[in-house]
PDB file of C-alpha atoms in Angstrom:
ATOM      1  CA  MET D 936      -0.063   0.000  -0.075  1.00  0.00           C
ATOM      2  CA  ASP D 937       2.941   2.416   0.677  1.00  0.00           C
ATOM      3  CA  ARG D 938       4.183   1.836  -2.626  1.00  0.00           C
ATOM      4  CA  ASP D 939       0.781   2.399  -4.053  1.00  0.00           C
ATOM      5  CA  ARG D 940       0.498   5.787  -2.298  1.00  0.00           C
ATOM      6  CA  GLU D 941       4.076   6.572  -4.115  1.00  0.00           C
ATOM      7  CA  PHE D 942       3.129   5.712  -7.312  1.00  0.00           C
ATOM      8  CA  MET D 943      -0.215   7.604  -6.935  1.00  0.00           C
ATOM      9  CA  ALA D 944       1.896  10.548  -5.866  1.00  0.00           C
ATOM     10  CA  LEU D 945       3.585  10.535  -9.466  1.00  0.00           C
ATOM     11  CA  ALA D 946       0.128  10.028 -11.221  1.00  0.00           C
ATOM     12  CA  LEU D 947      -0.929  13.324  -9.213  1.00  0.00           C
ATOM     13  CA  GLU D 948       1.730  15.088 -10.204  1.00  0.00           C
ATOM     14  CA  GLN D 949       0.808  14.268 -13.912  1.00  0.00           C
ATOM     15  CA  ALA D 950      -2.646  15.618 -13.144  1.00  0.00           C
ATOM     16  CA  ARG D 951      -1.203  18.821 -11.479  1.00  0.00           C
ATOM     17  CA  LYS D 952       0.874  19.292 -14.676  1.00  0.00           C
ATOM     18  CA  SER D 953      -2.109  19.121 -16.721  1.00  0.00           C
ATOM     19  CA  TYR D 954      -4.251  21.523 -14.385  1.00  0.00           C
ATOM     20  CA  ALA D 955      -1.124  24.063 -14.777  1.00  0.00           C
ATOM     21  CA  GLU D 956      -1.620  23.984 -18.471  1.00  0.00           C
ATOM     22  CA  GLY D 957      -5.260  24.818 -18.155  1.00  0.00           C
ATOM     23  CA  GLY D 958      -6.286  21.165 -19.052  1.00  0.00           C
ATOM     24  CA  VAL D 959      -8.493  18.458 -17.260  1.00  0.00           C
ATOM     25  CA  PRO D 960      -6.367  17.418 -14.179  1.00  0.00           C
ATOM     26  CA  VAL D 961      -6.471  13.653 -14.386  1.00  0.00           C
ATOM     27  CA  GLY D 962      -3.094  11.781 -14.572  1.00  0.00           C
ATOM     28  CA  ALA D 963      -1.983   8.063 -14.730  1.00  0.00           C
ATOM     29  CA  VAL D 964       1.159   6.199 -14.524  1.00  0.00           C
ATOM     30  CA  MET D 965       1.832   2.446 -15.643  1.00  0.00           C
ATOM     31  CA  VAL D 966       3.981   0.375 -13.449  1.00  0.00           C
ATOM     32  CA  GLU D 967       5.619  -3.112 -14.302  1.00  0.00           C
ATOM     33  CA  ALA D 968       7.800  -5.083 -11.946  1.00  0.00           C
ATOM     34  CA  GLY D 969       7.912  -2.092  -9.540  1.00  0.00           C
ATOM     35  CA  GLU D 970       9.170   0.392 -12.125  1.00  0.00           C
ATOM     36  CA  VAL D 971       7.360   3.226 -13.902  1.00  0.00           C
ATOM     37  CA  ILE D 972       7.130   2.292 -17.627  1.00  0.00           C
ATOM     38  CA  ALA D 973       4.910   5.208 -18.642  1.00  0.00           C
ATOM     39  CA  SER D 974       3.030   8.383 -17.341  1.00  0.00           C
ATOM     40  CA  GLY D 975       0.577  10.548 -19.033  1.00  0.00           C
ATOM     41  CA  HIS D 976      -2.307  13.007 -18.259  1.00  0.00           C
ATOM     42  CA  ASN D 977      -5.595  14.194 -20.097  1.00  0.00           C
ATOM     43  CA  GLN D 978      -4.878  15.892 -23.368  1.00  0.00           C
ATOM     44  CA  ARG D 979      -8.136  17.330 -24.352  1.00  0.00           C
ATOM     45  CA  VAL D 980      -7.169  20.926 -24.184  1.00  0.00           C
ATOM     46  CA  GLN D 981      -3.549  20.493 -24.770  1.00  0.00           C
ATOM     47  CA  GLN D 982      -3.793  18.488 -27.755  1.00  0.00           C
ATOM     48  CA  GLY D 983      -7.507  18.996 -28.752  1.00  0.00           C
ATOM     49  CA  ASP D 984      -7.773  15.227 -28.325  1.00  0.00           C
ATOM     50  CA  PRO D 985     -11.016  13.900 -26.859  1.00  0.00           C
ATOM     51  CA  ILE D 986      -9.879  10.471 -26.323  1.00  0.00           C
ATOM     52  CA  ALA D 987      -6.751  11.223 -24.485  1.00  0.00           C
ATOM     53  CA  HIS D 988      -8.183  10.787 -21.017  1.00  0.00           C
ATOM     54  CA  GLY D 989      -5.403  10.401 -18.436  1.00  0.00           C
ATOM     55  CA  GLU D 990      -5.507   6.586 -18.437  1.00  0.00           C
ATOM     56  CA  MET D 991      -5.698   6.547 -22.403  1.00  0.00           C
ATOM     57  CA  ASP D 992      -2.634   9.006 -22.850  1.00  0.00           C
ATOM     58  CA  CYS D 993      -0.608   6.817 -20.526  1.00  0.00           C
ATOM     59  CA  ILE D 994      -1.612   3.682 -22.076  1.00  0.00           C
ATOM     60  CA  ARG D 995      -0.584   5.408 -25.612  1.00  0.00           C
ATOM     61  CA  LYS D 996       2.693   6.449 -23.914  1.00  0.00           C
ATOM     62  CA  ALA D 997       3.526   2.683 -23.134  1.00  0.00           C
ATOM     63  CA  GLY D 998       3.555   2.005 -26.775  1.00  0.00           C
ATOM     64  CA  ARG D 999       2.948  -1.259 -28.583  1.00  0.00           C
ATOM     65  CA  ARG D1000       3.165  -4.210 -26.505  1.00  0.00           C
ATOM     66  CA  ALA D1001       1.379  -7.574 -26.651  1.00  0.00           C
ATOM     67  CA  ARG D1002       0.153  -8.301 -23.255  1.00  0.00           C
ATOM     68  CA  TYR D1003      -0.706  -5.950 -20.114  1.00  0.00           C
ATOM     69  CA  GLY D1004      -1.570  -8.770 -17.432  1.00  0.00           C
ATOM     70  CA  ASP D1005       1.582  -7.765 -15.358  1.00  0.00           C
ATOM     71  CA  VAL D1006       0.986  -4.128 -15.246  1.00  0.00           C
ATOM     72  CA  THR D1007      -0.732  -1.979 -12.748  1.00  0.00           C
ATOM     73  CA  LEU D1008      -2.406   1.372 -13.926  1.00  0.00           C
ATOM     74  CA  TYR D1009      -2.451   4.258 -11.414  1.00  0.00           C
ATOM     75  CA  THR D1010      -4.992   6.947 -12.085  1.00  0.00           C
ATOM     76  CA  THR D1011      -6.204   9.796  -9.999  1.00  0.00           C
ATOM     77  CA  LEU D1012      -9.771   9.401 -10.892  1.00  0.00           C
ATOM     78  CA  SER D1013     -11.883   6.378 -11.339  1.00  0.00           C
ATOM     79  CA  PRO D1014     -11.953   5.401 -15.033  1.00  0.00           C
ATOM     80  CA  CYS D1015     -14.806   6.407 -17.342  1.00  0.00           C
ATOM     81  CA  MET D1016     -16.457   3.753 -19.584  1.00  0.00           C
ATOM     82  CA  MET D1017     -13.869   4.491 -22.438  1.00  0.00           C
ATOM     83  CA  CYS D1018     -10.790   3.837 -20.126  1.00  0.00           C
ATOM     84  CA  ALA D1019     -12.652   1.035 -18.271  1.00  0.00           C
ATOM     85  CA  GLY D1020     -13.277  -0.479 -21.548  1.00  0.00           C
ATOM     86  CA  ALA D1021      -9.699  -0.023 -22.837  1.00  0.00           C
ATOM     87  CA  ILE D1022      -8.429  -1.679 -19.508  1.00  0.00           C
ATOM     88  CA  VAL D1023     -10.705  -4.658 -20.096  1.00  0.00           C
ATOM     89  CA  GLN D1024      -9.911  -4.977 -23.661  1.00  0.00           C
ATOM     90  CA  PHE D1025      -6.027  -4.700 -23.147  1.00  0.00           C
ATOM     91  CA  GLY D1026      -6.231  -7.126 -20.083  1.00  0.00           C
ATOM     92  CA  ILE D1027      -4.454  -4.659 -17.664  1.00  0.00           C
ATOM     93  CA  GLY D1028      -4.154  -6.882 -14.418  1.00  0.00           C
ATOM     94  CA  ARG D1029      -4.580  -4.202 -11.761  1.00  0.00           C
ATOM     95  CA  VAL D1030      -5.909  -0.532 -11.397  1.00  0.00           C
ATOM     96  CA  VAL D1031      -5.248   1.593  -8.545  1.00  0.00           C
ATOM     97  CA  VAL D1032      -7.851   4.587  -8.154  1.00  0.00           C
ATOM     98  CA  GLY D1033      -7.009   7.787  -6.426  1.00  0.00           C
ATOM     99  CA  GLU D1034     -10.664   8.538  -5.946  1.00  0.00           C
ATOM    100  CA  GLU D1035     -14.217   8.204  -7.179  1.00  0.00           C
ATOM    101  CA  ARG D1036     -15.923  10.807  -5.223  1.00  0.00           C
ATOM    102  CA  ASN D1037     -15.932  13.320  -7.975  1.00  0.00           C
ATOM    103  CA  PHE D1038     -16.741  10.717 -10.704  1.00  0.00           C
ATOM    104  CA  ARG D1039     -18.193   7.574  -9.804  1.00  0.00           C
ATOM    105  CA  GLY D1040     -16.438   5.671 -12.812  1.00  0.00           C
ATOM    106  CA  ASN D1041     -16.494   1.915 -13.244  1.00  0.00           C
ATOM    107  CA  ALA D1042     -14.746  -0.012 -10.459  1.00  0.00           C
ATOM    108  CA  GLY D1043     -17.408  -2.678 -10.262  1.00  0.00           C
ATOM    109  CA  PHE D1044     -17.310  -3.299 -14.286  1.00  0.00           C
ATOM    110  CA  LEU D1045     -13.594  -3.601 -13.921  1.00  0.00           C
ATOM    111  CA  ARG D1046     -13.905  -6.217 -10.996  1.00  0.00           C
ATOM    112  CA  GLU D1047     -16.619  -8.038 -13.085  1.00  0.00           C
ATOM    113  CA  HIS D1048     -14.252  -8.460 -15.727  1.00  0.00           C
ATOM    114  CA  GLY D1049     -11.379  -9.750 -13.613  1.00  0.00           C
ATOM    115  CA  VAL D1050      -9.313  -6.649 -12.888  1.00  0.00           C
ATOM    116  CA  GLU D1051      -8.147  -6.107  -9.475  1.00  0.00           C
ATOM    117  CA  VAL D1052      -9.069  -2.602  -8.214  1.00  0.00           C
ATOM    118  CA  THR D1053      -7.696  -0.878  -5.227  1.00  0.00           C
ATOM    119  CA  LEU D1054      -9.351   2.405  -4.080  1.00  0.00           C
ATOM    120  CA  LEU D1055      -7.010   4.774  -2.099  1.00  0.00           C
ATOM    121  CA  ASP D1056      -9.571   7.531  -1.548  1.00  0.00           C
ATOM    122  CA  ASP D1057      -6.619  10.147  -1.721  1.00  0.00           C
ATOM    123  CA  ALA D1058      -7.199  13.491  -0.236  1.00  0.00           C
ATOM    124  CA  GLY D1059      -4.797  15.048  -2.851  1.00  0.00           C
ATOM    125  CA  CYS D1060      -6.535  13.531  -5.852  1.00  0.00           C
ATOM    126  CA  ARG D1061      -9.892  14.620  -4.282  1.00  0.00           C
ATOM    127  CA  SER D1062      -8.899  18.316  -3.559  1.00  0.00           C
ATOM    128  CA  LEU D1063      -7.580  18.886  -7.072  1.00  0.00           C
ATOM    129  CA  MET D1064     -10.763  17.546  -8.880  1.00  0.00           C
ATOM    130  CA  ASP D1065     -12.889  19.715  -6.361  1.00  0.00           C
ATOM    131  CA  ALA D1066     -11.180  22.670  -7.391  1.00  0.00           C
ATOM    132  CA  PHE D1067     -11.127  22.002 -11.028  1.00  0.00           C
ATOM    133  CA  ILE D1068     -14.922  20.943 -11.029  1.00  0.00           C
ATOM    134  CA  ALA D1069     -15.712  24.265  -9.280  1.00  0.00           C
ATOM    135  CA  GLU D1070     -13.668  26.346 -11.498  1.00  0.00           C
ATOM    136  CA  ARG D1071     -14.548  24.763 -14.992  1.00  0.00           C
ATOM    137  CA  PRO D1072     -17.767  23.026 -14.901  1.00  0.00           C
ATOM    138  CA  ASP D1073     -18.065  23.461 -18.748  1.00  0.00           C
ATOM    139  CA  LEU D1074     -14.877  21.736 -19.565  1.00  0.00           C
ATOM    140  CA  TRP D1075     -15.407  19.013 -17.061  1.00  0.00           C
ATOM    141  CA  ASP D1076     -18.938  18.373 -18.477  1.00  0.00           C
ATOM    142  CA  GLU D1077     -17.353  18.357 -22.078  1.00  0.00           C
ATOM    143  CA  ASP D1078     -14.677  15.697 -20.900  1.00  0.00           C
ATOM    144  CA  ILE D1079     -17.229  13.307 -19.784  1.00  0.00           C
ATOM    145  CA  ALA D1080     -19.937  14.415 -22.575  1.00  0.00           C
ATOM    146  CA  GLY D1081     -22.393  14.868 -19.922  1.00  0.00           C
ATOM    147  CA  ASN D1082     -21.956  11.204 -18.708  1.00  0.00           C
ATOM    148  CA  GLY D1083     -21.076  11.848 -15.373  1.00  0.00           C
TER     149      GLY D1083
ATOM    150  CA  MET G 178     -29.863   1.466 -45.715  1.00  0.00           C
ATOM    151  CA  ASP G 179     -28.695   2.530 -49.236  1.00  0.00           C
ATOM    152  CA  ARG G 180     -26.916   5.623 -47.372  1.00  0.00           C
ATOM    153  CA  ASP G 181     -25.543   3.257 -44.730  1.00  0.00           C
ATOM    154  CA  ARG G 182     -23.837   1.135 -47.343  1.00  0.00           C
ATOM    155  CA  GLU G 183     -22.469   4.449 -49.065  1.00  0.00           C
ATOM    156  CA  PHE G 184     -20.871   5.549 -45.858  1.00  0.00           C
ATOM    157  CA  MET G 185     -19.772   2.000 -45.002  1.00  0.00           C
ATOM    158  CA  ALA G 186     -17.992   2.174 -48.173  1.00  0.00           C
ATOM    159  CA  LEU G 187     -16.150   5.247 -47.222  1.00  0.00           C
ATOM    160  CA  ALA G 188     -14.911   3.483 -43.908  1.00  0.00           C
ATOM    161  CA  LEU G 189     -13.917   0.599 -45.979  1.00  0.00           C
ATOM    162  CA  GLU G 190     -11.878   2.971 -48.069  1.00  0.00           C
ATOM    163  CA  GLN G 191     -10.232   3.981 -44.826  1.00  0.00           C
ATOM    164  CA  ALA G 192      -9.566   0.284 -43.752  1.00  0.00           C
ATOM    165  CA  ARG G 193      -7.928  -0.260 -47.252  1.00  0.00           C
ATOM    166  CA  LYS G 194      -5.609   2.604 -46.799  1.00  0.00           C
ATOM    167  CA  SER G 195      -4.217   1.421 -43.560  1.00  0.00           C
ATOM    168  CA  TYR G 196      -3.907  -2.059 -45.157  1.00  0.00           C
ATOM    169  CA  ALA G 197      -1.861  -0.654 -47.882  1.00  0.00           C
ATOM    170  CA  GLU G 198       0.299   0.959 -45.263  1.00  0.00           C
ATOM    171  CA  GLY G 199       0.997  -2.167 -43.483  1.00  0.00           C
ATOM    172  CA  GLY G 200      -1.397  -1.506 -40.772  1.00  0.00           C
ATOM    173  CA  VAL G 201      -4.573  -3.209 -39.089  1.00  0.00           C
ATOM    174  CA  PRO G 202      -7.239  -2.774 -41.610  1.00  0.00           C
ATOM    175  CA  VAL G 203     -10.338  -1.299 -39.666  1.00  0.00           C
ATOM    176  CA  GLY G 204     -11.528   2.197 -40.800  1.00  0.00           C
ATOM    177  CA  ALA G 205     -14.424   4.387 -39.496  1.00  0.00           C
ATOM    178  CA  VAL G 206     -16.381   7.547 -40.388  1.00  0.00           C
ATOM    179  CA  MET G 207     -18.581   9.802 -38.408  1.00  0.00           C
ATOM    180  CA  VAL G 208     -21.639  11.105 -39.943  1.00  0.00           C
ATOM    181  CA  GLU G 209     -23.934  13.960 -38.797  1.00  0.00           C
ATOM    182  CA  ALA G 210     -26.981  15.315 -40.608  1.00  0.00           C
ATOM    183  CA  GLY G 211     -26.052  13.361 -43.739  1.00  0.00           C
ATOM    184  CA  GLU G 212     -22.544  14.521 -43.819  1.00  0.00           C
ATOM    185  CA  VAL G 213     -19.195  12.998 -43.106  1.00  0.00           C
ATOM    186  CA  ILE G 214     -17.552  14.937 -40.305  1.00  0.00           C
ATOM    187  CA  ALA G 215     -14.708  12.970 -39.646  1.00  0.00           C
ATOM    188  CA  SER G 216     -12.917   9.708 -40.791  1.00  0.00           C
ATOM    189  CA  GLY G 217      -9.869   7.531 -39.558  1.00  0.00           C
ATOM    190  CA  HIS G 218      -8.611   4.246 -39.356  1.00  0.00           C
ATOM    191  CA  ASN G 219      -6.337   2.045 -37.091  1.00  0.00           C
ATOM    192  CA  GLN G 220      -3.070   3.702 -36.399  1.00  0.00           C
ATOM    193  CA  ARG G 221      -1.181   1.000 -34.210  1.00  0.00           C
ATOM    194  CA  VAL G 222       1.493   0.536 -36.913  1.00  0.00           C
ATOM    195  CA  GLN G 223       1.452   4.042 -38.567  1.00  0.00           C
ATOM    196  CA  GLN G 224       1.828   5.951 -35.261  1.00  0.00           C
ATOM    197  CA  GLY G 225       2.807   3.186 -32.857  1.00  0.00           C
ATOM    198  CA  ASP G 226      -0.371   4.163 -30.896  1.00  0.00           C
ATOM    199  CA  PRO G 227      -2.155   1.281 -29.466  1.00  0.00           C
ATOM    200  CA  ILE G 228      -5.303   3.168 -28.467  1.00  0.00           C
ATOM    201  CA  ALA G 229      -5.849   4.211 -31.941  1.00  0.00           C
ATOM    202  CA  HIS G 230      -8.302   1.787 -33.089  1.00  0.00           C
ATOM    203  CA  GLY G 231     -10.249   2.807 -36.316  1.00  0.00           C
ATOM    204  CA  GLU G 232     -13.175   4.118 -34.281  1.00  0.00           C
ATOM    205  CA  MET G 233     -10.957   5.821 -31.603  1.00  0.00           C
ATOM    206  CA  ASP G 234      -8.942   7.538 -34.354  1.00  0.00           C
ATOM    207  CA  CYS G 235     -12.122   8.830 -35.942  1.00  0.00           C
ATOM    208  CA  ILE G 236     -13.503  10.232 -32.610  1.00  0.00           C
ATOM    209  CA  ARG G 237     -10.251  11.720 -32.233  1.00  0.00           C
ATOM    210  CA  LYS G 238     -10.513  13.281 -35.806  1.00  0.00           C
ATOM    211  CA  ALA G 239     -13.965  14.866 -34.991  1.00  0.00           C
ATOM    212  CA  GLY G 240     -12.159  16.984 -32.316  1.00  0.00           C
ATOM    213  CA  ARG G 241     -13.677  18.381 -29.357  1.00  0.00           C
ATOM    214  CA  ARG G 242     -17.513  18.447 -28.990  1.00  0.00           C
ATOM    215  CA  ALA G 243     -19.838  18.565 -26.129  1.00  0.00           C
ATOM    216  CA  ARG G 244     -22.426  15.900 -27.225  1.00  0.00           C
ATOM    217  CA  TYR G 245     -22.662  12.996 -29.868  1.00  0.00           C
ATOM    218  CA  GLY G 246     -26.161  12.193 -29.597  1.00  0.00           C
ATOM    219  CA  ASP G 247     -26.811  12.973 -33.016  1.00  0.00           C
ATOM    220  CA  VAL G 248     -23.669  11.381 -34.862  1.00  0.00           C
ATOM    221  CA  THR G 249     -23.598   8.047 -36.404  1.00  0.00           C
ATOM    222  CA  LEU G 250     -20.424   6.070 -36.283  1.00  0.00           C
ATOM    223  CA  TYR G 251     -19.807   3.647 -39.243  1.00  0.00           C
ATOM    224  CA  THR G 252     -16.941   1.079 -38.418  1.00  0.00           C
ATOM    225  CA  THR G 253     -15.846  -1.773 -40.722  1.00  0.00           C
ATOM    226  CA  LEU G 254     -15.516  -4.350 -37.717  1.00  0.00           C
ATOM    227  CA  SER G 255     -17.687  -4.561 -34.502  1.00  0.00           C
ATOM    228  CA  PRO G 256     -16.146  -2.399 -31.850  1.00  0.00           C
ATOM    229  CA  CYS G 257     -13.921  -4.011 -29.149  1.00  0.00           C
ATOM    230  CA  MET G 258     -14.431  -3.251 -25.447  1.00  0.00           C
ATOM    231  CA  MET G 259     -12.447  -0.053 -25.500  1.00  0.00           C
ATOM    232  CA  CYS G 260     -14.097   1.494 -28.571  1.00  0.00           C
ATOM    233  CA  ALA G 261     -17.694   0.244 -27.142  1.00  0.00           C
ATOM    234  CA  GLY G 262     -16.819   2.027 -23.862  1.00  0.00           C
ATOM    235  CA  ALA G 263     -15.870   5.324 -25.881  1.00  0.00           C
ATOM    236  CA  ILE G 264     -19.135   5.013 -27.809  1.00  0.00           C
ATOM    237  CA  VAL G 265     -21.248   4.728 -24.506  1.00  0.00           C
ATOM    238  CA  GLN G 266     -19.054   7.380 -22.689  1.00  0.00           C
ATOM    239  CA  PHE G 267     -19.480   9.920 -25.317  1.00  0.00           C
ATOM    240  CA  GLY G 268     -23.066   9.013 -25.775  1.00  0.00           C
ATOM    241  CA  ILE G 269     -22.837   8.374 -29.659  1.00  0.00           C
ATOM    242  CA  GLY G 270     -26.531   7.812 -30.799  1.00  0.00           C
ATOM    243  CA  ARG G 271     -26.045   5.103 -33.539  1.00  0.00           C
ATOM    244  CA  VAL G 272     -23.321   2.646 -34.820  1.00  0.00           C
ATOM    245  CA  VAL G 273     -23.233   0.860 -38.146  1.00  0.00           C
ATOM    246  CA  VAL G 274     -21.052  -2.285 -38.010  1.00  0.00           C
ATOM    247  CA  GLY G 275     -19.598  -3.607 -41.106  1.00  0.00           C
ATOM    248  CA  GLU G 276     -19.071  -7.063 -39.874  1.00  0.00           C
ATOM    249  CA  GLU G 277     -18.678  -8.979 -36.586  1.00  0.00           C
ATOM    250  CA  ARG G 278     -17.523 -12.443 -38.199  1.00  0.00           C
ATOM    251  CA  ASN G 279     -14.001 -11.917 -37.799  1.00  0.00           C
ATOM    252  CA  PHE G 280     -14.533 -10.279 -34.164  1.00  0.00           C
ATOM    253  CA  ARG G 281     -17.486 -10.691 -32.157  1.00  0.00           C
ATOM    254  CA  GLY G 282     -17.297  -7.243 -30.782  1.00  0.00           C
ATOM    255  CA  ASN G 283     -20.005  -5.726 -28.292  1.00  0.00           C
ATOM    256  CA  ALA G 284     -22.902  -4.974 -30.217  1.00  0.00           C
ATOM    257  CA  GLY G 285     -24.939  -6.324 -27.216  1.00  0.00           C
ATOM    258  CA  PHE G 286     -23.329  -4.186 -24.783  1.00  0.00           C
ATOM    259  CA  LEU G 287     -23.812  -1.162 -27.049  1.00  0.00           C
ATOM    260  CA  ARG G 288     -27.747  -1.854 -27.297  1.00  0.00           C
ATOM    261  CA  GLU G 289     -27.910  -2.460 -23.437  1.00  0.00           C
ATOM    262  CA  HIS G 290     -26.616   1.115 -23.023  1.00  0.00           C
ATOM    263  CA  GLY G 291     -29.269   2.544 -25.354  1.00  0.00           C
ATOM    264  CA  VAL G 292     -27.041   2.804 -28.578  1.00  0.00           C
ATOM    265  CA  GLU G 293     -28.838   1.799 -31.724  1.00  0.00           C
ATOM    266  CA  VAL G 294     -26.805  -0.647 -33.778  1.00  0.00           C
ATOM    267  CA  THR G 295     -27.141  -1.798 -37.379  1.00  0.00           C
ATOM    268  CA  LEU G 296     -25.163  -4.750 -38.774  1.00  0.00           C
ATOM    269  CA  LEU G 297     -24.546  -4.877 -42.282  1.00  0.00           C
ATOM    270  CA  ASP G 298     -22.668  -8.028 -42.584  1.00  0.00           C
ATOM    271  CA  ASP G 299     -20.706  -6.497 -45.481  1.00  0.00           C
ATOM    272  CA  ALA G 300     -18.693  -8.755 -47.859  1.00  0.00           C
ATOM    273  CA  GLY G 301     -16.042  -6.036 -48.709  1.00  0.00           C
ATOM    274  CA  CYS G 302     -15.238  -5.586 -44.964  1.00  0.00           C
ATOM    275  CA  ARG G 303     -15.255  -9.359 -44.244  1.00  0.00           C
ATOM    276  CA  SER G 304     -13.014 -10.249 -47.004  1.00  0.00           C
ATOM    277  CA  LEU G 305     -10.378  -7.431 -46.035  1.00  0.00           C
ATOM    278  CA  MET G 306     -10.355  -8.689 -42.503  1.00  0.00           C
ATOM    279  CA  ASP G 307     -10.014 -12.406 -43.745  1.00  0.00           C
ATOM    280  CA  ALA G 308      -7.062 -11.707 -45.697  1.00  0.00           C
ATOM    281  CA  PHE G 309      -5.327  -9.414 -42.931  1.00  0.00           C
ATOM    282  CA  ILE G 310      -5.939 -12.108 -40.262  1.00  0.00           C
ATOM    283  CA  ALA G 311      -4.630 -14.815 -42.384  1.00  0.00           C
ATOM    284  CA  GLU G 312      -1.552 -12.740 -43.300  1.00  0.00           C
ATOM    285  CA  ARG G 313      -0.620 -10.972 -40.231  1.00  0.00           C
ATOM    286  CA  PRO G 314      -2.086 -13.152 -37.117  1.00  0.00           C
ATOM    287  CA  ASP G 315       0.783 -11.672 -34.887  1.00  0.00           C
ATOM    288  CA  LEU G 316      -0.219  -8.019 -35.642  1.00  0.00           C
ATOM    289  CA  TRP G 317      -3.993  -8.932 -35.201  1.00  0.00           C
ATOM    290  CA  ASP G 318      -3.429 -10.575 -31.911  1.00  0.00           C
ATOM    291  CA  GLU G 319      -1.361  -7.749 -30.424  1.00  0.00           C
ATOM    292  CA  ASP G 320      -4.095  -5.325 -31.701  1.00  0.00           C
ATOM    293  CA  ILE G 321      -6.529  -6.990 -29.312  1.00  0.00           C
ATOM    294  CA  ALA G 322      -4.146  -8.088 -26.818  1.00  0.00           C
ATOM    295  CA  GLY G 323      -5.267 -11.719 -27.443  1.00  0.00           C
ATOM    296  CA  ASN G 324      -8.809 -10.734 -26.292  1.00  0.00           C
ATOM    297  CA  GLY G 325     -10.565 -11.639 -29.279  1.00  0.00           C
TER     298      GLY G 325
END
């Protein structure tokens, strides 16, 4: 769990980077055998890319690979249906979620499909999203297409 | 239905373009009010991007928008779990599928989430995927992470 907090802090750093750029503050890191192999954050504003949620940007940055069963994906916010679908399709073995209070997400769906899910309910992840949603409800609504 | 075949022909053109480039031959177009507003194809090989399935590349190319209820997404192959998740998350109203014989996909999941799905079982879409899977089983397996 200590290592989970450590890796989540790196995902939160990604989220804060996106926030500082005026973007949606969701970040992610991918870990394999105790090492970070990729990190990313939401790129809707920065690249005008609606599919680049934090988790998706991180999966993209990990590049081409044939299997994901041994990786853990850390994400500051519970995965939306797109990101949850990607996690199941690629067979990512484990997901660690920063918080699900600001967005319910799909931990149940992931578990039903055999993904191990750990919820940290991290105060830093929560307060960043609290601030963003209060400041930019328009951008938040766009990012989840009203499907919150 | 005639218009559906016409737009599917454009999605198949995208798939053939990807095939000619040595990529995974799945293509898609997005239509709104009878007009094509975006088109795309799988970019795993071309851009080294594992999340850019045909449907995802097309959604990306449509750019930022707040709602998708009025659009129809044409895809040459039935959507995988990632693409189906994206369709549900963004609230895409209708999906027209070229074929589902080479990949079962998730038409049932889409319908359960209120998406209108039309299956064309198009011979051109089928034969292109037949050829690709026979020629490049390794690349096909990678693209769906063994989750076929």
